[in-house]
PDB file of C-alpha atoms in Angstrom:
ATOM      1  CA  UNK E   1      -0.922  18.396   9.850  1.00 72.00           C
ATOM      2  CA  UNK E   2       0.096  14.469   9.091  1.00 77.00           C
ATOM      3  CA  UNK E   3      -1.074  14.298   5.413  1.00 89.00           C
ATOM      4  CA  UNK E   4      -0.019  11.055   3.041  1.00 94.00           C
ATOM      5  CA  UNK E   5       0.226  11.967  -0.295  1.00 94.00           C
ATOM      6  CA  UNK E   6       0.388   9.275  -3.728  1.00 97.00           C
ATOM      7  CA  UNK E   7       1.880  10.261  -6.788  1.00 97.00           C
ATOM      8  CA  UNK E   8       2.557   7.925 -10.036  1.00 98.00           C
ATOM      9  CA  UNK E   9      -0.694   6.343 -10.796  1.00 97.00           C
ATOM     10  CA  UNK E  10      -1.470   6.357 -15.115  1.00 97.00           C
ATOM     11  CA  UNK E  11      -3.002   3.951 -17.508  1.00 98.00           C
ATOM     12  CA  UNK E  12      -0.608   1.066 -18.857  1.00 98.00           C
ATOM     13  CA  UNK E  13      -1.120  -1.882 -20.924  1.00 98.00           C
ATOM     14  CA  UNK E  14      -1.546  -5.714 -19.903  1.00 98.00           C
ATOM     15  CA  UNK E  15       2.052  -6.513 -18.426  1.00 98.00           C
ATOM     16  CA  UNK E  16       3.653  -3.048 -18.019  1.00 98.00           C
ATOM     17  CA  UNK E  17       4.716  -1.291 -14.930  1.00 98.00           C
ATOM     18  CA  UNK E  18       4.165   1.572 -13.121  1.00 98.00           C
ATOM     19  CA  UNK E  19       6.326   2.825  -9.995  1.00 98.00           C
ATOM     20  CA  UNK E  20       3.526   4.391  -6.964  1.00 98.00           C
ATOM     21  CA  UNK E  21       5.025   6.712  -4.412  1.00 98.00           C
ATOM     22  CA  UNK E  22       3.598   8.262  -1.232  1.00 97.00           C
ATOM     23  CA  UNK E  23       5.580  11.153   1.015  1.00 95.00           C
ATOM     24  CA  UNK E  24       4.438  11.680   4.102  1.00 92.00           C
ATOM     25  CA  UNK E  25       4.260  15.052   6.366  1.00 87.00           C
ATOM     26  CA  UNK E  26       3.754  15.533   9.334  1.00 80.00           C
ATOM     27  CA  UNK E  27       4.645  13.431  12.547  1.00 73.00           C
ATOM     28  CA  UNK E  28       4.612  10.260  11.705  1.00 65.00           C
ATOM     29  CA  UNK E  29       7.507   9.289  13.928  1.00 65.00           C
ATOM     30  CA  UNK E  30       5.110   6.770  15.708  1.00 60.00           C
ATOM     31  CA  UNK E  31       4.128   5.156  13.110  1.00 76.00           C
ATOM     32  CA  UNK E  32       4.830   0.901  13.469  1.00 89.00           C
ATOM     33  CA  UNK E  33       4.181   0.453   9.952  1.00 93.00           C
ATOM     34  CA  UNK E  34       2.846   1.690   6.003  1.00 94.00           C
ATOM     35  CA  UNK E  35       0.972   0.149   3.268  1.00 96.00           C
ATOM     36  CA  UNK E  36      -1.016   0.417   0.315  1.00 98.00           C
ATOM     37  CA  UNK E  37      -4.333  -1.095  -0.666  1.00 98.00           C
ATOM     38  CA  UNK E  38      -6.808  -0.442  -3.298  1.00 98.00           C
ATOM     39  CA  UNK E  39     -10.090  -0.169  -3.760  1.00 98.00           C
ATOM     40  CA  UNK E  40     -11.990  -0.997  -7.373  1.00 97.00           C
ATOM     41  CA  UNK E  41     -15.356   1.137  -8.112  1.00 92.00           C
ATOM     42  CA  UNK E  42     -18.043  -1.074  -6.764  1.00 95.00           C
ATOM     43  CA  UNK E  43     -15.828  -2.934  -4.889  1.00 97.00           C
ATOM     44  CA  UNK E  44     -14.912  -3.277  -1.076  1.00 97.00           C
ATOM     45  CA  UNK E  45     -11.420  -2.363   0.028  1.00 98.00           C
ATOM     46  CA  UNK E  46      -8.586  -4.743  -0.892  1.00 98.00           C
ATOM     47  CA  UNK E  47      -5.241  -5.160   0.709  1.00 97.00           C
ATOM     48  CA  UNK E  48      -1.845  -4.476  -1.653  1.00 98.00           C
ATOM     49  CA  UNK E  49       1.363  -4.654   0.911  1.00 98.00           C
ATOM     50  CA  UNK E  50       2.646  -3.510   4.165  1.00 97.00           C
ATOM     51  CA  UNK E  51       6.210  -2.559   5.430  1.00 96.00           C
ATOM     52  CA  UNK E  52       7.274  -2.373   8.603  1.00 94.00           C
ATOM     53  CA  UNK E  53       9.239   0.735   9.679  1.00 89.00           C
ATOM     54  CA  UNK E  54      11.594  -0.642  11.768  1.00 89.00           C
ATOM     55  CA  UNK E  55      12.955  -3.547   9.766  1.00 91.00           C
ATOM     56  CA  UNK E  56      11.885  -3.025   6.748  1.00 94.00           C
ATOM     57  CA  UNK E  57       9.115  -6.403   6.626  1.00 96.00           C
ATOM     58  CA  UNK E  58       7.380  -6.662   3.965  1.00 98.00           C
ATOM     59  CA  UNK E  59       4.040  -8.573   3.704  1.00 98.00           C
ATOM     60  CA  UNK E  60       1.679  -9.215   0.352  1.00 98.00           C
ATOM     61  CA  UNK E  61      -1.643 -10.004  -0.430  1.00 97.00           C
ATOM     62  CA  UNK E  62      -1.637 -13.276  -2.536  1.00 97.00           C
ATOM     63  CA  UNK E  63      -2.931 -11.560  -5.726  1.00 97.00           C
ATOM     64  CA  UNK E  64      -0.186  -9.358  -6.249  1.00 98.00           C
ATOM     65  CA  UNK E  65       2.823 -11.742  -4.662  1.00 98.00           C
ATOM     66  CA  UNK E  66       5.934 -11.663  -7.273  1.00 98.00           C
ATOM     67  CA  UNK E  67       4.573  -8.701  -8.968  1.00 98.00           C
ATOM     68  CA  UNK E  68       4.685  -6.103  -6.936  1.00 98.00           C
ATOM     69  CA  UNK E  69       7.332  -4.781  -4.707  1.00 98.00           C
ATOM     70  CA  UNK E  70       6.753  -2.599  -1.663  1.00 98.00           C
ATOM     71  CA  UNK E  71       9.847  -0.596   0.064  1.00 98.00           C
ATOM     72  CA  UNK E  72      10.745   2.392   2.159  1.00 96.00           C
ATOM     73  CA  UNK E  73      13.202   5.718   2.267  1.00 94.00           C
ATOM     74  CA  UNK E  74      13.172   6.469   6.076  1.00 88.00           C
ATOM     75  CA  UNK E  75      14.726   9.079   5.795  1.00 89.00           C
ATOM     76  CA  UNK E  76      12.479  10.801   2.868  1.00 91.00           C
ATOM     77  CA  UNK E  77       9.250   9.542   4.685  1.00 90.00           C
ATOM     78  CA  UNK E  78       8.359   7.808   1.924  1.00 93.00           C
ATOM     79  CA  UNK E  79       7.203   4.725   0.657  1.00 96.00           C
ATOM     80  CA  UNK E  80       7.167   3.060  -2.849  1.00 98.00           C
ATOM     81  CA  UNK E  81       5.385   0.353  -4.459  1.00 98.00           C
ATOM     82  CA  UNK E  82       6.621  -1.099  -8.127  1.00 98.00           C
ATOM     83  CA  UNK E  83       3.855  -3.308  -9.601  1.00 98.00           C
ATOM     84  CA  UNK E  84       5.541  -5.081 -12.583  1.00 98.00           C
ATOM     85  CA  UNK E  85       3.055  -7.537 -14.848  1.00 98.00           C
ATOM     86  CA  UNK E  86       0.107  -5.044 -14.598  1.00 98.00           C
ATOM     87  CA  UNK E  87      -3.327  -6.941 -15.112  1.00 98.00           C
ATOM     88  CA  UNK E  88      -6.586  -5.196 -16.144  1.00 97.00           C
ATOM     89  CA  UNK E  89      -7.536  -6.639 -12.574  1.00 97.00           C
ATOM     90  CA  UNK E  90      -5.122  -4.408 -11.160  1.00 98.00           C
ATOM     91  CA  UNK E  91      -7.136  -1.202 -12.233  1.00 98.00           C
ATOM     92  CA  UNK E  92      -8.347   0.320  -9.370  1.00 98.00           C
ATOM     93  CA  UNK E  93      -7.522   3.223  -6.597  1.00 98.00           C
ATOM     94  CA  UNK E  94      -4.661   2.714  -4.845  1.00 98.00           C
ATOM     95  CA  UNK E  95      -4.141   4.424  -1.166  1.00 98.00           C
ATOM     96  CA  UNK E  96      -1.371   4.818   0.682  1.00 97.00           C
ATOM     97  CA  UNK E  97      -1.948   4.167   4.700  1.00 96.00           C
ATOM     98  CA  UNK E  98       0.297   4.728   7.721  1.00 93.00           C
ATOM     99  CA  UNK E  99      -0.489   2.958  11.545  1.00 92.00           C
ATOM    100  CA  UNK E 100       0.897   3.655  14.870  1.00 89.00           C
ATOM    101  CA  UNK E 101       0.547  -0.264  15.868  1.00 90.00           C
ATOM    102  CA  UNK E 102      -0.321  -2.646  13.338  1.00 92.00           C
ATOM    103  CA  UNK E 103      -1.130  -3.010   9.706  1.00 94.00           C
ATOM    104  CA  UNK E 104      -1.912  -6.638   9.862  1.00 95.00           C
ATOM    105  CA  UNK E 105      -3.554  -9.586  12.551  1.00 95.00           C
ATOM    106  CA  UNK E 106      -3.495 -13.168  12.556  1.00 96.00           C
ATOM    107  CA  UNK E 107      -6.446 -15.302  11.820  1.00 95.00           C
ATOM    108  CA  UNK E 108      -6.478 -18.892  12.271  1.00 96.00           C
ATOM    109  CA  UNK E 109      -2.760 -19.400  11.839  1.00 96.00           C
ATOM    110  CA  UNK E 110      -2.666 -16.514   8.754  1.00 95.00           C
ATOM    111  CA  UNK E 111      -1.657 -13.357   8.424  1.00 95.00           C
ATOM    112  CA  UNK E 112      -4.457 -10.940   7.368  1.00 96.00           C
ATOM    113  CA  UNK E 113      -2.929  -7.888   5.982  1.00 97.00           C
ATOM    114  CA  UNK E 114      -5.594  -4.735   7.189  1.00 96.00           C
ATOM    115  CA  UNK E 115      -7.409  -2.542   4.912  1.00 96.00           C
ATOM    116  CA  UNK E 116      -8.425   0.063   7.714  1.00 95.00           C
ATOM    117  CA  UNK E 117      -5.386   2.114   8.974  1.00 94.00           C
ATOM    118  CA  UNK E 118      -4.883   5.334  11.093  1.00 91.00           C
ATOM    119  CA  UNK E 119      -4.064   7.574   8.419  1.00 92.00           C
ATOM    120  CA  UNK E 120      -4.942   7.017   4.794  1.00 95.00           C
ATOM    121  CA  UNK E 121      -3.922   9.298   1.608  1.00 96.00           C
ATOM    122  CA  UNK E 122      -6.328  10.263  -1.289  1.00 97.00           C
ATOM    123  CA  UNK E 123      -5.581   7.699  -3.452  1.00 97.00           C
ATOM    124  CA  UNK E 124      -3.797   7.709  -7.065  1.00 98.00           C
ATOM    125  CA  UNK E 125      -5.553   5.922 -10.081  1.00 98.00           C
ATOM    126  CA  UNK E 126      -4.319   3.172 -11.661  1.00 98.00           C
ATOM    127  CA  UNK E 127      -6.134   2.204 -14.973  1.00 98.00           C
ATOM    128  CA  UNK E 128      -4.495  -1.388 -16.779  1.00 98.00           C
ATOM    129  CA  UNK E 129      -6.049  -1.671 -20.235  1.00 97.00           C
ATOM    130  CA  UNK E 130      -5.424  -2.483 -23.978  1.00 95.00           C
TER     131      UNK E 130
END
């Protein structure tokens, strides 16, 4: 059974860091690419950052650019995601997601990073506050 699972999510105060991780089981050998986004309550889906399994391309929303780092252990199945300079507008659930073709598309010249994917983990909280 293909299963993504998050671990590392906690409260932290303006400016920390905390260091996400997601494992995944299963056959996920087809996978093209992984991400995470995150979701605030009352809020619609929003886009973190994507990797690309073959080469290792990364890919960031705007909002988190320079503060957050997305990477990959191929051989663990596993991604990671360090967010550094936590903001109380970081505080939401964050979900891993896998695809077999794309985790982003091109609008009008831009890259739009996707929020939908083939496979999608439970989500790990992340809580920024003083």
């Amino acid at each position: 059974q293909n299963q993504l699972v998050e671990s590392g999510g906690g409260s932290v105060q303006p400016g920390g860091s905390l260091r996400l991780s997601c494992v995944a089981t299963g056959n996920y050998d087809l996978r093209t690419c992984m991400g995470w986004f995150r979701q605030a309550p009352g809020k619609e889906r929003a886009p973190v950052a994507i990797i690309y399994h073959s080469n290792g391309e990364t890919h960031y929303a705007d909002s988190v650019k320079g503060r957050f780092t997305i990477s990959q252990d191929n051989a663990k199945n596993s991604i990671y995601l360090q967010m550094t300079a936590l903001k109380p507008e970081d505080t939401a659930k964050y979900y891993c997601a896998a695809d077999r073709t794309s985790c982003s598309y091109w609008n009008d010249g831009r890259r739009i990073l996707r929020t939908s994917f083939d496979f999608e983990g439970r989500g790990t909280q992340v809580t920024v506050s003083s």
